[in-house]
Amino acid sequence: MGEVVKDEYQTDYVAGQDNITRFGLDIHAPVFPITAALVVLFVVGTLMFPAQSKELLDGMKGDIIASFDWFFILSANVFVVVCLALIFMPMGKIRLGGMDAKPEFTTLSWFAMLFAAGMGIGLMFWAVAEPVGYYTNWYGTPFNVEANTPQARDLAMGATMYHWGLHPWAIYAVVALSLAFFAFNKNMPLTIRSAFFPLLKDRVWGWPGHIIDILAVLATIFGLATSLGFGAQQAASGLNYLFDTGAGINVQMSIIVGVTAIALISVLRGLDGGVKVLSNINMSLAALLLFFILFAGPTMSILETLWVTSSTYVVNIVPLSNPFGREDTTFFQGWTVFYWAWWISWSPFVGMFIARVSRGRTVREFVTAVLIIPTAITAVWMSGFGGTALEQIQQGVGALAEDGITEVSLAMFQMLANLPFTGILSFVGIVLVLVFFVTSSDSGSLVIDSITAGGKTDAPTAQRVFWAVMEGAIAAALIFGGGDDALGAIQAVAISAGLPFTAILLVMTWGLLKGLSHERKLLIARGEMT
C-alpha cells in the first residue's frame, strides 16, 4: 500500500455555517451585503450621473490598458501552459468527486451547458464584426498589416481565432477545475475562496476569503453585464433591421427588461428545468444556423477559410502572445487586452457553473473537453460566419463591401442579408442572441447566489431573483450611461473588473496544482491510483 499520506486538506467548515437568516433569505455575511451595496451604488450612481460615470470609466480603461497590458497577456499564457500540462500529467487520472463518481449529465448536455454559458452571446456579436474589422482596418490590424490584402484576410481569421481559442477556455478551465476539485473531492463550499485553502488553510474562512469572494462576485456580475449589454445592442439592431423598430437606448432597455423577466422564470425552474433545457435548445438552433451558412454560403471558400484560420492561428499564437516590443498597439491594446480582461471577469461565473455540472469527470477528460473541443468548434463557427462575410467583401457584395462596419451590432445581419431566406435567418439569429442572454443571466444568478450564500447551492430562490435583476440593471445602467458610446463603457467595465481578479487567478492556479499533487499522493498511498 505504501506510506500513508495524511489528507491535509480537510476542514470542519460547512457551507453556509456563518450565514444569517433574515426575511426568508440565507445570506453569507459580509459577502452578500457588501457586494449588494456596491452593485446598487454603481447602478444608482451611473443612472444619476451618466456623464461623470462615463468619464470615470473611460479614464480607468485607459490607465489600466497603458499600465497592465503585459500583465493580462502573460497571465493568460500561464493558464494555457498549465492546462496543456494537466492533460498529460499523471494527476490527469484524478476523478472529480472521487474515483467512483459518475457524471451527472450526458456528455452532450454537459458540453451544451458549458459552451452556452462560456461565450454564446460573444460568438453571435463578434463572429462577423471582428474578422471584417481586422481585414478593413476598422480599428487596428494585427501586426499593422496593410488592410484589404490577402495577408490581412489570413491574419484577420487567425487573430480572431486567437481571441476565442485556447486562451479564454484555459482561463475558464483553471477556475472550473479548482472549484470542482475542492468542492467535490474535499467537501469544501462551492465558492471561490475554497481554492485558496492549500495556501491560507482555515484563514480562508475569515476576511481573506471574504475579500476573495467579494472580488469574485464583482468581477462576475460586471463581466456578465458586458455580455448582456452586447446582447441587447445586437438584438435591438436585428429587430430594427427586420421590423424597423428602432435600435436606440429605449429599445435596448426594453430588451433587457424583457429578457431579464424571462431569465427570472428560468431561475425559478432551476438548473435542470431552466438552464439545461435552454442550453440544449440554443445549441440545436446554433448548429442549424451554422450548417445552413456552410451549405447555402460559399461552401468551398468556408472550407478553405477553416484551414487558413487554423493554420494562421497555430503559426501566430506565439507572436500574438508576446506583449513586448509590439508596434500594433491599437490592435493589441484595443482588442487582445480587452478580451483577456473580459474572459477573466467572466471566469468566476463560467468556471463555477462548469464546475457544478462536471462531477464525475476525470481531470484529463475535463480539461480536454473544456479546452480543446470548444476551440475546434469555435474555429468552424468563426470560419463559417467570418469567412462568408470576407468572401462577400472580396466579391463586392452587400453593405459590408460597400460601407465596411458602420455599426458593430448590425454586422451579422448585414452578412445574412446576402444569403437565401434572409428574414428567417435573421430572426433565428435574434432568437439565439436572446436565449443566450437568458442562459447567461440564469447561470450567472445561480453562481453569484452560491458565492454570496457561503457556497450553498440550495439558497432561497429570492436571492437568485435579486442577482438576476441586478445583472439586468447593470447592463441597462451601462447602456444608459454610455449613451452613443455604450460599447466603450461596457468594455471599460470588463477591463476594470478583470484586473484585480487576474492576480487572484494566478494564485488560484498555484493552489490547484498543490491540491492535485497532494491528492495524487493520497490516492497512491490508498492504492486507488498507480
Coordinates of N, CA and C in Angstrom, one line a residue, residues 174-175 178-179 182 188-189 191-199 204-205 507-512:
V174 N -9.1 26.6 -15.6 CA -8.4 26.7 -14.4 C -9.4 27.0 -13.2
V175 N -10.3 27.9 -13.4 CA -11.2 28.3 -12.4 C -12.2 27.1 -12.1
S178 N -10.4 24.1 -10.4 CA -10.1 24.5 -9.0 C -11.4 24.3 -8.1
L179 N -12.5 24.9 -8.6 CA -13.7 24.9 -7.8 C -14.2 23.4 -7.6
F182 N -11.9 21.1 -5.2 CA -12.0 21.4 -3.8 C -13.4 21.2 -3.2
M188 N -15.5 20.9 0.4 CA -15.5 22.3 0.8 C -16.6 23.1 0.1
P189 N -17.0 24.2 0.6 CA -18.1 25.0 -0.1 C -17.8 25.3 -1.5
T191 N -17.4 27.7 -3.6 CA -17.1 29.1 -3.7 C -15.7 29.4 -4.0
I192 N -15.4 30.5 -4.5 CA -14.0 30.8 -5.0 C -12.9 30.6 -3.9
R193 N -13.3 31.0 -2.7 CA -12.3 31.0 -1.6 C -11.8 29.6 -1.3
S194 N -12.6 28.6 -1.6 CA -12.2 27.2 -1.3 C -10.9 26.8 -2.0
A195 N -10.7 27.4 -3.2 CA -9.5 27.0 -4.0 C -8.2 27.6 -3.4
F196 N -8.3 28.4 -2.4 CA -7.1 29.0 -1.7 C -6.8 28.3 -0.4
F197 N -7.5 27.2 -0.1 CA -7.3 26.5 1.1 C -5.8 26.0 1.2
P198 N -5.2 25.5 0.2 CA -3.8 25.0 0.3 C -2.8 26.1 0.7
L199 N -3.2 27.3 0.4 CA -2.3 28.4 0.7 C -2.6 29.1 2.0
V204 N -8.9 31.0 5.3 CA -9.7 31.2 4.1 C -11.1 31.5 4.5
W205 N -11.6 31.0 5.6 CA -13.0 31.2 6.1 C -13.2 32.5 6.7
V507 N -2.8 33.1 -8.3 CA -2.6 32.4 -7.0 C -3.5 31.2 -7.0
M508 N -4.7 31.2 -7.5 CA -5.6 30.1 -7.5 C -5.0 28.9 -8.3
T509 N -4.3 29.2 -9.4 CA -3.6 28.2 -10.2 C -2.5 27.5 -9.4
W510 N -1.8 28.2 -8.6 CA -0.8 27.6 -7.7 C -1.5 26.7 -6.7
G511 N -2.6 27.1 -6.1 CA -3.3 26.3 -5.2 C -3.8 25.1 -5.8
L512 N -4.3 25.2 -7.0 CA -4.8 24.0 -7.7 C -3.8 22.9 -7.9

